[in-house]
CSV table of C-alpha atoms and ligand atoms in Angstrom, one decimal:
chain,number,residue,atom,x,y,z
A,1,UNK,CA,31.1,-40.3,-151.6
A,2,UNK,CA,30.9,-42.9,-154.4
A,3,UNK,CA,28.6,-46.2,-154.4
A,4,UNK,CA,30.1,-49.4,-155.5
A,5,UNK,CA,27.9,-52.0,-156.4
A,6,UNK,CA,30.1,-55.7,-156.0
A,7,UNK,CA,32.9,-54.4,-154.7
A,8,UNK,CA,33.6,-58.1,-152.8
A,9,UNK,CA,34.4,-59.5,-155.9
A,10,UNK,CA,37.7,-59.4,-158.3
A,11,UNK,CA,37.6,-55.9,-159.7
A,12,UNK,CA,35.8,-54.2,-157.3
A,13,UNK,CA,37.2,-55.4,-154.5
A,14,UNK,CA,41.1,-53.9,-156.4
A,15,UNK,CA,39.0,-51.1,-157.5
A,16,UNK,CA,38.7,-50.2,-153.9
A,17,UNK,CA,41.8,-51.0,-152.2
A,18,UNK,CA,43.0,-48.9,-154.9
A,19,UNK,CA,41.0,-46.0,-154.2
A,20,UNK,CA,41.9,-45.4,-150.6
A,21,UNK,CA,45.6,-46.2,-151.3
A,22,UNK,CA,45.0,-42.6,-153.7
A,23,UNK,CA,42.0,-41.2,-152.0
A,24,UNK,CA,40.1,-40.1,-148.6
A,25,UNK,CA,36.9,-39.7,-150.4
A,26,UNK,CA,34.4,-42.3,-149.0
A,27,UNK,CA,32.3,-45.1,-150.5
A,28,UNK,CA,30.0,-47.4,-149.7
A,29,UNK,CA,30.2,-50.9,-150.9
A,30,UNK,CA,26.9,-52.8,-151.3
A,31,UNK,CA,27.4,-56.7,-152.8
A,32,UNK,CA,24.9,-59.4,-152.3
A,33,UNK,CA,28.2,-61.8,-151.4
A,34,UNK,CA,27.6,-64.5,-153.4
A,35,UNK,CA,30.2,-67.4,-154.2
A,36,UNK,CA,32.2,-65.3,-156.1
A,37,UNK,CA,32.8,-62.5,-153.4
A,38,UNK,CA,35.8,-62.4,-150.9
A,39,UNK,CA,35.6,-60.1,-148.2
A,40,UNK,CA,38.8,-61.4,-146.9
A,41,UNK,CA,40.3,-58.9,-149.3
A,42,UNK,CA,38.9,-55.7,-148.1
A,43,UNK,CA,38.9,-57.2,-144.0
A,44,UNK,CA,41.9,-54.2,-143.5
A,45,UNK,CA,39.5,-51.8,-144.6
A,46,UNK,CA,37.0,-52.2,-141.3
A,47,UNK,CA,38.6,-49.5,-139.3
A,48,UNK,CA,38.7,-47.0,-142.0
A,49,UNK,CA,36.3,-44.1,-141.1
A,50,UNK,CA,35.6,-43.6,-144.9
A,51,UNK,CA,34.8,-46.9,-145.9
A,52,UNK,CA,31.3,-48.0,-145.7
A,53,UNK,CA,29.7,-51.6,-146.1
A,54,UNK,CA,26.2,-52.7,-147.3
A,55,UNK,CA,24.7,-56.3,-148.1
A,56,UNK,CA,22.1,-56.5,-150.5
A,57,UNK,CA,21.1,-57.1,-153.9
A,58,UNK,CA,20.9,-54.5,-156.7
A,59,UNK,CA,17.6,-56.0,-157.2
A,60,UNK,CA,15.8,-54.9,-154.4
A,61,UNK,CA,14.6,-51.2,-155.1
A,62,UNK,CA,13.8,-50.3,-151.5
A,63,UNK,CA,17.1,-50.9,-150.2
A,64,UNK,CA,19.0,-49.0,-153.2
A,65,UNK,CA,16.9,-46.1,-152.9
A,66,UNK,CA,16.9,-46.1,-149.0
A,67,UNK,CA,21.0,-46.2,-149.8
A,68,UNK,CA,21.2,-43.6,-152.3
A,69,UNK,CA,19.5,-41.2,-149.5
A,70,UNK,CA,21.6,-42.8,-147.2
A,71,UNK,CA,25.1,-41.9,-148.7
A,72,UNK,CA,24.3,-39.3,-151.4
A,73,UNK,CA,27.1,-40.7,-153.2
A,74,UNK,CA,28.1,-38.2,-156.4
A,75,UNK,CA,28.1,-41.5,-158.7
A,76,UNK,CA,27.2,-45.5,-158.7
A,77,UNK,CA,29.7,-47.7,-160.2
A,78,UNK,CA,27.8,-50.7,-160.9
A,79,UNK,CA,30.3,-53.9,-161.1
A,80,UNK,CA,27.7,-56.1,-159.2
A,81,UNK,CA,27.3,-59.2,-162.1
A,82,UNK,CA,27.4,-63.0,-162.6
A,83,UNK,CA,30.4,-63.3,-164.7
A,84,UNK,CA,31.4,-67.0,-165.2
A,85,UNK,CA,30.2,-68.1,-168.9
A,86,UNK,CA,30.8,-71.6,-167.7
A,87,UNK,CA,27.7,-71.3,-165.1
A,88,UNK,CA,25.9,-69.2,-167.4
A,89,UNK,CA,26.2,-72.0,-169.3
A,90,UNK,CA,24.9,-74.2,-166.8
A,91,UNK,CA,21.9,-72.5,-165.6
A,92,UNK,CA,21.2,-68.8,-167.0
A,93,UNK,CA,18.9,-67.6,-164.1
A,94,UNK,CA,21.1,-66.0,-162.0
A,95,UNK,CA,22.7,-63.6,-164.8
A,96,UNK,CA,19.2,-62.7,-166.0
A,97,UNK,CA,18.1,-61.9,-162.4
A,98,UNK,CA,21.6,-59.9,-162.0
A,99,UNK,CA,22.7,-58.9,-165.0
A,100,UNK,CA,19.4,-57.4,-166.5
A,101,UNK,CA,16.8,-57.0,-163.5
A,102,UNK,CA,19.1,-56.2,-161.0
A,103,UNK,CA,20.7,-53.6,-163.7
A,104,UNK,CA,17.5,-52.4,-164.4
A,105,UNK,CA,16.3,-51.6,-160.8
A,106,UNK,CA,19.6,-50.0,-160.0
A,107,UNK,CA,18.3,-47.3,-162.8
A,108,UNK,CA,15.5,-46.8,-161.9
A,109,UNK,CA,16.4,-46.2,-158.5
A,110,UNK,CA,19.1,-44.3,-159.7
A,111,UNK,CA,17.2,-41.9,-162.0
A,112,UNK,CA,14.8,-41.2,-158.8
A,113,UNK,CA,17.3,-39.8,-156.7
A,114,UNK,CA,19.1,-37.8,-160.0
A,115,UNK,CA,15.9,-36.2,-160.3
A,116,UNK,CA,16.3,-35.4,-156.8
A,117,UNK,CA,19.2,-33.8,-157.2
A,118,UNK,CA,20.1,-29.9,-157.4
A,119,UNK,CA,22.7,-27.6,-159.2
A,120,UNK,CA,26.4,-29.1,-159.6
A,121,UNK,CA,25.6,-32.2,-157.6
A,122,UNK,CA,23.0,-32.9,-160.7
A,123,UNK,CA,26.0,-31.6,-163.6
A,124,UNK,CA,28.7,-33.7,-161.7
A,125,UNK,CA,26.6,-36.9,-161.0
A,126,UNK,CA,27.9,-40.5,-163.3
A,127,UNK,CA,26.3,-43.8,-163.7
A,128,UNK,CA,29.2,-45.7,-164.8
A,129,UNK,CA,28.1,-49.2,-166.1
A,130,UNK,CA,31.2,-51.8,-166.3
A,131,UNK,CA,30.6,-53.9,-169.0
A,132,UNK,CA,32.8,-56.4,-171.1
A,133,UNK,CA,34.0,-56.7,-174.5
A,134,UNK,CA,32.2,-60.1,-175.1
A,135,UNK,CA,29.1,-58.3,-175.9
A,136,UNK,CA,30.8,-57.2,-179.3
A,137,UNK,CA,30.8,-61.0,-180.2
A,138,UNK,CA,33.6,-63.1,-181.5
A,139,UNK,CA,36.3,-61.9,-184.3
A,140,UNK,CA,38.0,-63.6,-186.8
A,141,UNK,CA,42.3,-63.3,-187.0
A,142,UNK,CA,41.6,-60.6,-189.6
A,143,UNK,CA,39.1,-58.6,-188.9
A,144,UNK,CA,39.2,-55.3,-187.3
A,145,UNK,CA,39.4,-54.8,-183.4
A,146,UNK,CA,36.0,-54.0,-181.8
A,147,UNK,CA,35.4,-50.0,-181.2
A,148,UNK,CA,32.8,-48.0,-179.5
A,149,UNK,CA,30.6,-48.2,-182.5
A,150,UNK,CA,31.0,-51.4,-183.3
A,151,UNK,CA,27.3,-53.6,-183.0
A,152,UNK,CA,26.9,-55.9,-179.9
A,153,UNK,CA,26.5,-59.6,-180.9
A,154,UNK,CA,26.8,-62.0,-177.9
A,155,UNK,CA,26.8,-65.1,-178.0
A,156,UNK,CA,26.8,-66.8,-174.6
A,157,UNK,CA,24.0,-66.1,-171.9
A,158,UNK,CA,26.2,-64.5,-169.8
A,159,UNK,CA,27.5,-61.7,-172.7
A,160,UNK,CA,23.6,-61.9,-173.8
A,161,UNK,CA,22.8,-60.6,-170.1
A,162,UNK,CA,25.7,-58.0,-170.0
A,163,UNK,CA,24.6,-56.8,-173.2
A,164,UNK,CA,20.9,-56.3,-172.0
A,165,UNK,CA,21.9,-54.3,-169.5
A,166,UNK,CA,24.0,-51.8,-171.6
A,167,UNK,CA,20.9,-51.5,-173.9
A,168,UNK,CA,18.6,-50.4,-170.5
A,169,UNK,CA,21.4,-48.4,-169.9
A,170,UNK,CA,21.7,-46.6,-172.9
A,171,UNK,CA,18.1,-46.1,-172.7
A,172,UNK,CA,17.8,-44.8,-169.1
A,173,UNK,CA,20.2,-42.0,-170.6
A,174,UNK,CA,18.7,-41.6,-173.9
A,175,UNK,CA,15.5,-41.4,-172.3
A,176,UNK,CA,15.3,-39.8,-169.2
A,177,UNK,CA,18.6,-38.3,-169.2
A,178,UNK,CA,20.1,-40.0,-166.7
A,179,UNK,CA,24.0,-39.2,-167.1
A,180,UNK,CA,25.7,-42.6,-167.9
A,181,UNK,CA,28.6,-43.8,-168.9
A,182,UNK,CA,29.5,-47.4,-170.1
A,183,UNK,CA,32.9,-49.4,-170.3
A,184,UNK,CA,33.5,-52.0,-172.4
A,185,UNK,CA,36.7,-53.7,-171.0
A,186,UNK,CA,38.7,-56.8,-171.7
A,187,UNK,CA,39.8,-59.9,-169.6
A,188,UNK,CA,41.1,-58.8,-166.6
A,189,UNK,CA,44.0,-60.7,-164.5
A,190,UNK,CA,45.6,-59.8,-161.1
A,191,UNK,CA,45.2,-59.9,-157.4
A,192,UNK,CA,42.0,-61.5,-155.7
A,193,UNK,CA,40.5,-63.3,-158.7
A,194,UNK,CA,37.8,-66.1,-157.9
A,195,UNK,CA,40.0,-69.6,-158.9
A,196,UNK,CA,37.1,-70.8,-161.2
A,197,UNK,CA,38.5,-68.0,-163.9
A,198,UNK,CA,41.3,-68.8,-166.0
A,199,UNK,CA,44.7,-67.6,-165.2
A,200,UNK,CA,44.2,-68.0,-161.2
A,201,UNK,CA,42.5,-71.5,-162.4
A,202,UNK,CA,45.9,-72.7,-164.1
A,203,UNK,CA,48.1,-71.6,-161.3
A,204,UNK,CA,46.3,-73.3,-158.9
A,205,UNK,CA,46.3,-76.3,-160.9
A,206,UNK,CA,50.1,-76.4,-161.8
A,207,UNK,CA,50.5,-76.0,-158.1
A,208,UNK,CA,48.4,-78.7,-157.2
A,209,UNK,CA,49.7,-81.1,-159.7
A,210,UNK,CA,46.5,-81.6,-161.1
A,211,UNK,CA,45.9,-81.4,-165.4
A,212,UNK,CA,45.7,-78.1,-166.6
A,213,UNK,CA,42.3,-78.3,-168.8
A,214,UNK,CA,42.2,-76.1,-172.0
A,215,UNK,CA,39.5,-76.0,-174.1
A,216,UNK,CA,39.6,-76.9,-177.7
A,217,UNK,CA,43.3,-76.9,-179.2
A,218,UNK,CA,43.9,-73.7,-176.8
A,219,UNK,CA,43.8,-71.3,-180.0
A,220,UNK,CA,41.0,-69.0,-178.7
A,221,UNK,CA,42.3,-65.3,-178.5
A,222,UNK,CA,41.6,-63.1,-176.1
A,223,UNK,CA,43.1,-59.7,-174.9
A,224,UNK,CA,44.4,-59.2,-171.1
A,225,UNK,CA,44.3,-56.0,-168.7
A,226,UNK,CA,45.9,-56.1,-165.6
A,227,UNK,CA,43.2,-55.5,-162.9
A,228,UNK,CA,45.3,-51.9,-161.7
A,229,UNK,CA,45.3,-50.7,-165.2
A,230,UNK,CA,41.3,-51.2,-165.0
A,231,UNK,CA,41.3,-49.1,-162.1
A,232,UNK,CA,43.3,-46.0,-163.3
A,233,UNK,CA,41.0,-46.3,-166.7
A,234,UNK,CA,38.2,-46.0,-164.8
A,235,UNK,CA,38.8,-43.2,-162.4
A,236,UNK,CA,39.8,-41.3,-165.7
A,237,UNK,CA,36.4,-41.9,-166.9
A,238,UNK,CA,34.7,-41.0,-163.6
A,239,UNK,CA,37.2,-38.1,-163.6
A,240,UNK,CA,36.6,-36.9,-167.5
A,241,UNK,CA,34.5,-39.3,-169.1
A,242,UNK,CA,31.5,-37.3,-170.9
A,243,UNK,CA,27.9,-38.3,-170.3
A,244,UNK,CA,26.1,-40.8,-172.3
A,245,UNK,CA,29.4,-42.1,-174.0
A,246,UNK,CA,30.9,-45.5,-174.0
A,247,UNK,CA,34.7,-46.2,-173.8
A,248,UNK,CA,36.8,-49.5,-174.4
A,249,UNK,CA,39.0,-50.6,-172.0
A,250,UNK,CA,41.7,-53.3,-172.9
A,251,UNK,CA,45.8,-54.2,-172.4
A,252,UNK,CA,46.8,-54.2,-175.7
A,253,UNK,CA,47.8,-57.9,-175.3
A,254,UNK,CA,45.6,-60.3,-177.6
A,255,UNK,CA,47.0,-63.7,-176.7
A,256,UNK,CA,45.7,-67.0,-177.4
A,257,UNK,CA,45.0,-69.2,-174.3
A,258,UNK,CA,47.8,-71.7,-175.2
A,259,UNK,CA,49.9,-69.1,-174.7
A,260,UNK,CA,48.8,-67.9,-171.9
A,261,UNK,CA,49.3,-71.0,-169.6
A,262,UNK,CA,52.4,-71.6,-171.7
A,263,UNK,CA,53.5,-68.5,-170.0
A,264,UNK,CA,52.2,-69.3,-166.6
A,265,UNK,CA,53.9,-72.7,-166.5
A,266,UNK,CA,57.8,-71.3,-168.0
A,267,UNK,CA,57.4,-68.4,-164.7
A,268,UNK,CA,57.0,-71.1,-162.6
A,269,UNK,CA,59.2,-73.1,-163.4
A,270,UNK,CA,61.6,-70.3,-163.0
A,271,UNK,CA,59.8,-69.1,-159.9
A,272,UNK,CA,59.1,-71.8,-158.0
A,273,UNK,CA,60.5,-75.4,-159.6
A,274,UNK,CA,58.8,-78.5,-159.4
A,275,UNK,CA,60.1,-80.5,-156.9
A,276,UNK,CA,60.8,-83.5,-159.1
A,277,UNK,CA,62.0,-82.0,-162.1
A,278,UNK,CA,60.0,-81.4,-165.1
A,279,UNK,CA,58.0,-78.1,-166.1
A,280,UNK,CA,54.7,-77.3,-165.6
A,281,UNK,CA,53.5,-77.4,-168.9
A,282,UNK,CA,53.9,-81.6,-168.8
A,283,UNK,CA,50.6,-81.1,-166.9
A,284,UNK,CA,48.6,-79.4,-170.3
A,285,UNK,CA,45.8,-81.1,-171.0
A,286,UNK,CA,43.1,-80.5,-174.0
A,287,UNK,CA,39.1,-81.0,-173.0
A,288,UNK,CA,36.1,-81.0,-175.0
A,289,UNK,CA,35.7,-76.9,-176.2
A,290,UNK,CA,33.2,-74.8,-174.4
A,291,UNK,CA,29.9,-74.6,-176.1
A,292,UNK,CA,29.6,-71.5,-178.5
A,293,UNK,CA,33.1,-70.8,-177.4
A,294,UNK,CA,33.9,-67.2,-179.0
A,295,UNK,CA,37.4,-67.6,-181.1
A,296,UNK,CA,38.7,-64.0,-180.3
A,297,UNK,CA,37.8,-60.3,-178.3
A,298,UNK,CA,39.8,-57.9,-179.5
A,299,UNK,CA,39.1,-53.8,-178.2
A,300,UNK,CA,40.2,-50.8,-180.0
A,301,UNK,CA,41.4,-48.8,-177.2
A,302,UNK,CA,42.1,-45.3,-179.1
A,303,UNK,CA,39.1,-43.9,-178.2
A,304,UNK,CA,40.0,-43.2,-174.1
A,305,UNK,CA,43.6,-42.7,-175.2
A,306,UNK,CA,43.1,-39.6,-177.6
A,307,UNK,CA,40.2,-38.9,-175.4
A,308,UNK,CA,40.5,-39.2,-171.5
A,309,UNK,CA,44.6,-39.6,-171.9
A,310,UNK,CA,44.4,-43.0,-170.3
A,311,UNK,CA,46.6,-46.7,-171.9
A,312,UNK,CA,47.7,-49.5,-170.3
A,313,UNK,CA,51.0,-49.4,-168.2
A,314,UNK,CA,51.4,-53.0,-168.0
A,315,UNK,CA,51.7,-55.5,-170.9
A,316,UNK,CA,51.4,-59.4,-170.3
A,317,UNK,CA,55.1,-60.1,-169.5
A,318,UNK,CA,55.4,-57.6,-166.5
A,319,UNK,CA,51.3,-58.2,-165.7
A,320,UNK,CA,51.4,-62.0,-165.2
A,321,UNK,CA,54.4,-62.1,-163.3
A,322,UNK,CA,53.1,-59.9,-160.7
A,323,UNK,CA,50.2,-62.3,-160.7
A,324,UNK,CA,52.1,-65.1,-160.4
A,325,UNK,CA,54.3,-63.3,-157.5
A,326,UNK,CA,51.1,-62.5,-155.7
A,327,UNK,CA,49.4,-66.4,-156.0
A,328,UNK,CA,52.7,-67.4,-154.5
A,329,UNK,CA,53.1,-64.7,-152.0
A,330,UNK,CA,49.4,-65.7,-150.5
A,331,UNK,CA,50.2,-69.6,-150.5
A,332,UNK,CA,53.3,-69.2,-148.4
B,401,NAD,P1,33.0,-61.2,-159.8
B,401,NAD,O1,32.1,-62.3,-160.2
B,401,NAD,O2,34.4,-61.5,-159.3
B,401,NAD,O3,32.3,-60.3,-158.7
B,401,NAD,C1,31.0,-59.9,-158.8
B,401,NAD,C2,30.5,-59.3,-157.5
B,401,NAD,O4,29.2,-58.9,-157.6
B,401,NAD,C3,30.6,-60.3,-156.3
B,401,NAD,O5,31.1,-59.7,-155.1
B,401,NAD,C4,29.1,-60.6,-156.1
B,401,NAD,O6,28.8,-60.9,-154.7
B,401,NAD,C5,28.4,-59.3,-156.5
B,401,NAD,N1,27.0,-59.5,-156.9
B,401,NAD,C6,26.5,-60.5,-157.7
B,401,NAD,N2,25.2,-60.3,-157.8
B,401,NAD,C7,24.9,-59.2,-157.1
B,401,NAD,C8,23.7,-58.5,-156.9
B,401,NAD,N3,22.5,-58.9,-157.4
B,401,NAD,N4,23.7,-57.4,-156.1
B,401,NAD,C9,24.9,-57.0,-155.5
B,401,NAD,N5,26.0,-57.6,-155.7
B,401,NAD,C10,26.0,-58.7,-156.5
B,401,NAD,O7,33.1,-60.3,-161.1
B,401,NAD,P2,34.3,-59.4,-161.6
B,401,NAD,O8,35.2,-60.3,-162.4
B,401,NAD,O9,34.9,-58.6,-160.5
B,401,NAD,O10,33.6,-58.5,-162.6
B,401,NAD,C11,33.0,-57.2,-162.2
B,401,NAD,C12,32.3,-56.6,-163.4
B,401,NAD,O11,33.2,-56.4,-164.5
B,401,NAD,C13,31.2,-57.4,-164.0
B,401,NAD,O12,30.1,-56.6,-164.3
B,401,NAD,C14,31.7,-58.1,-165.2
B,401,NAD,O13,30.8,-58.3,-166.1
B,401,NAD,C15,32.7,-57.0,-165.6
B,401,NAD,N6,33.9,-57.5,-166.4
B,401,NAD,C16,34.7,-58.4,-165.9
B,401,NAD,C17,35.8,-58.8,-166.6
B,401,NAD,C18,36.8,-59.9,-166.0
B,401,NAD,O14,37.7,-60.2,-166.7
B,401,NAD,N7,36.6,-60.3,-164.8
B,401,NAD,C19,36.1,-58.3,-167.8
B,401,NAD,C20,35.2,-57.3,-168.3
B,401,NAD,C21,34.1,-56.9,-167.6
């Protein structure tokens, strides 16, 4: 048995379906279902015998505890997170309560029920914390890509609040030896993403006629994993991933945004033409740059590759047209 924390959400939720498309080994899912949760996506999954459901907050320690006795999963995988910068941007209070309290409770309640633990269920159990490459701060074209040991500078309140969280849990295993693993990944895209993000932002958008709003002069870089490639990196590092290390996680595709809805707007043109002639990309529109907008993420990815024996399998071309396939598929 594993414990997912916000598995309603966009990775967990593919982290999931994944796993019982692969697996029969259980897990329980416990989200808090806020805004950003869908539990459309996993509705197929309510008759499965090894799929287990649980609403709450990773912020409330009785509950996580009373679960960890509950299920007696072998590890926690905690996506649970507010991850829009936008609304961190907005109002920080919710990635502070999330991001670093809820994080921080989730150890603690966590390390109890380690301590608990006997023989190889203690060797074998993970905390895997699933972080993001903003926490490494922003690059310039030339420098190097981020790696493991690279410092974390964020810059918005929500990589600010990511990053606090990695620090309590680097200290939860530096401390009490609680066996954790971090993963710093990239931008993900795919299946189930909430429409406020990017990519499922544009297609919407094209679809709808309205103005596709890019920030700045759309030059900001950032690199792109497809969502299934996430999931097969980490199940490698659930798998093989050694205790107390971090690992990046990214597609190999740095692409700057212009680009990216450049791209969005030529496949659907191809894929599904305006009705009046014309190509999507008429509908580009530049708006005032996000504040403290980072210019580029970039991960250095050798580590799990040499390492764990994991790299990407899809680059942007193949990745984005699946997308794109799978926006149209659900609209139809
Ligand atoms: P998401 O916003 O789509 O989903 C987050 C999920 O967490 C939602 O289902 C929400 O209901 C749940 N949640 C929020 N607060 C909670 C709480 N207190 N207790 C329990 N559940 C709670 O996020 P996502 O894009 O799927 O990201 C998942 C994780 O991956 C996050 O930790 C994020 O920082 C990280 N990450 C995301 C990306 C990306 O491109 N989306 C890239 C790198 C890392």
């Amino acid at each position: 048995m594993i414990l997912v924390t916000g598995g309603s959400g966009f990775i967990g939720a593919n982290f999931i379906v994944n796993w019982f498309s692969e697996n029969e080994e259980p897990l329980v899912n416990l989200d808090k279902l806020t805004y950003a949760s869908n539990q459309e996506n996993l509705k197929h999954l309510k008759k499965s015998d090894n799929y287990f459901f649980e609403k709450g907050s990773i912020e409330d320690f009785s509950l996580v505890s009373a679960l960890l006795e509950k299920y007696q999963p072998r590890a926690i995988v905690n996506f649970a997170a507010e991850s829009h910068v936008d609304r961190s941007i907005s109002d920080s209070n919710n990635f502070i309560q999330t991001n670093i309290l809820g994080t921080h409770t989730l150890l603690k309640a966590s390390l109890n029920y380690f301590e608990k633990l006997k023989g190889s269920e203690k060797d074998n159990f993970r905390f895997i914390q699933i972080s993001t490459d903003e926490v490494f701060g922003s690059l310039k074209d030339k420098d190097p890509q981020s790696s493991e040991n690279s410092p974390y500078f964020p810059n918005s309140p929500y990589s600010a609040s990511k990053a606090s969280g990695d620090h309590l849990v680097r200290a939860w295993h530096e401390t009490f030896g609680l066996p954790t693993i971090t993963t710093n990944c990239t931008n993900n895209y795919g299946p189930f993403q909430h429409e406020e993000k990017l990519i499922p932002l544009m297609i919407s958008y094209c679809l709808k006629g309205k103005k596709l709003p890019l920030y700045g002069d759309g030059s900001n870089i950032r690199d792109w994993l497809y969502v299934k490639d996430h999931y097969d990196a980490l199940c490698a590092v659930l798998n093989n991933g050694a205790k107390g290390e971090t690992y990046n996680i990214g597609g190999n595709n740095e692409i700057k945004n212009i680009e990216v809805i450049t791209q969005i707007c030529n496949l659907l043109d191809d894929l599904y033409p305006k009705k009046n002639g014309g190509s999507y990309s008429d509908q580009i529109s530049f708006v005032e740059d996000r504040l403290g907008h980072d210019y580029r993420y970039g991960l250095d990815i050798s580590k799990i590759k040499n390492e764990l024996g994991w790299s990407p399998k899809e680059n942007f071309d193949s990745g984005i047209k699946k997308t794109i396939e799978w926006y149209l598929k659900k609209i139809k």
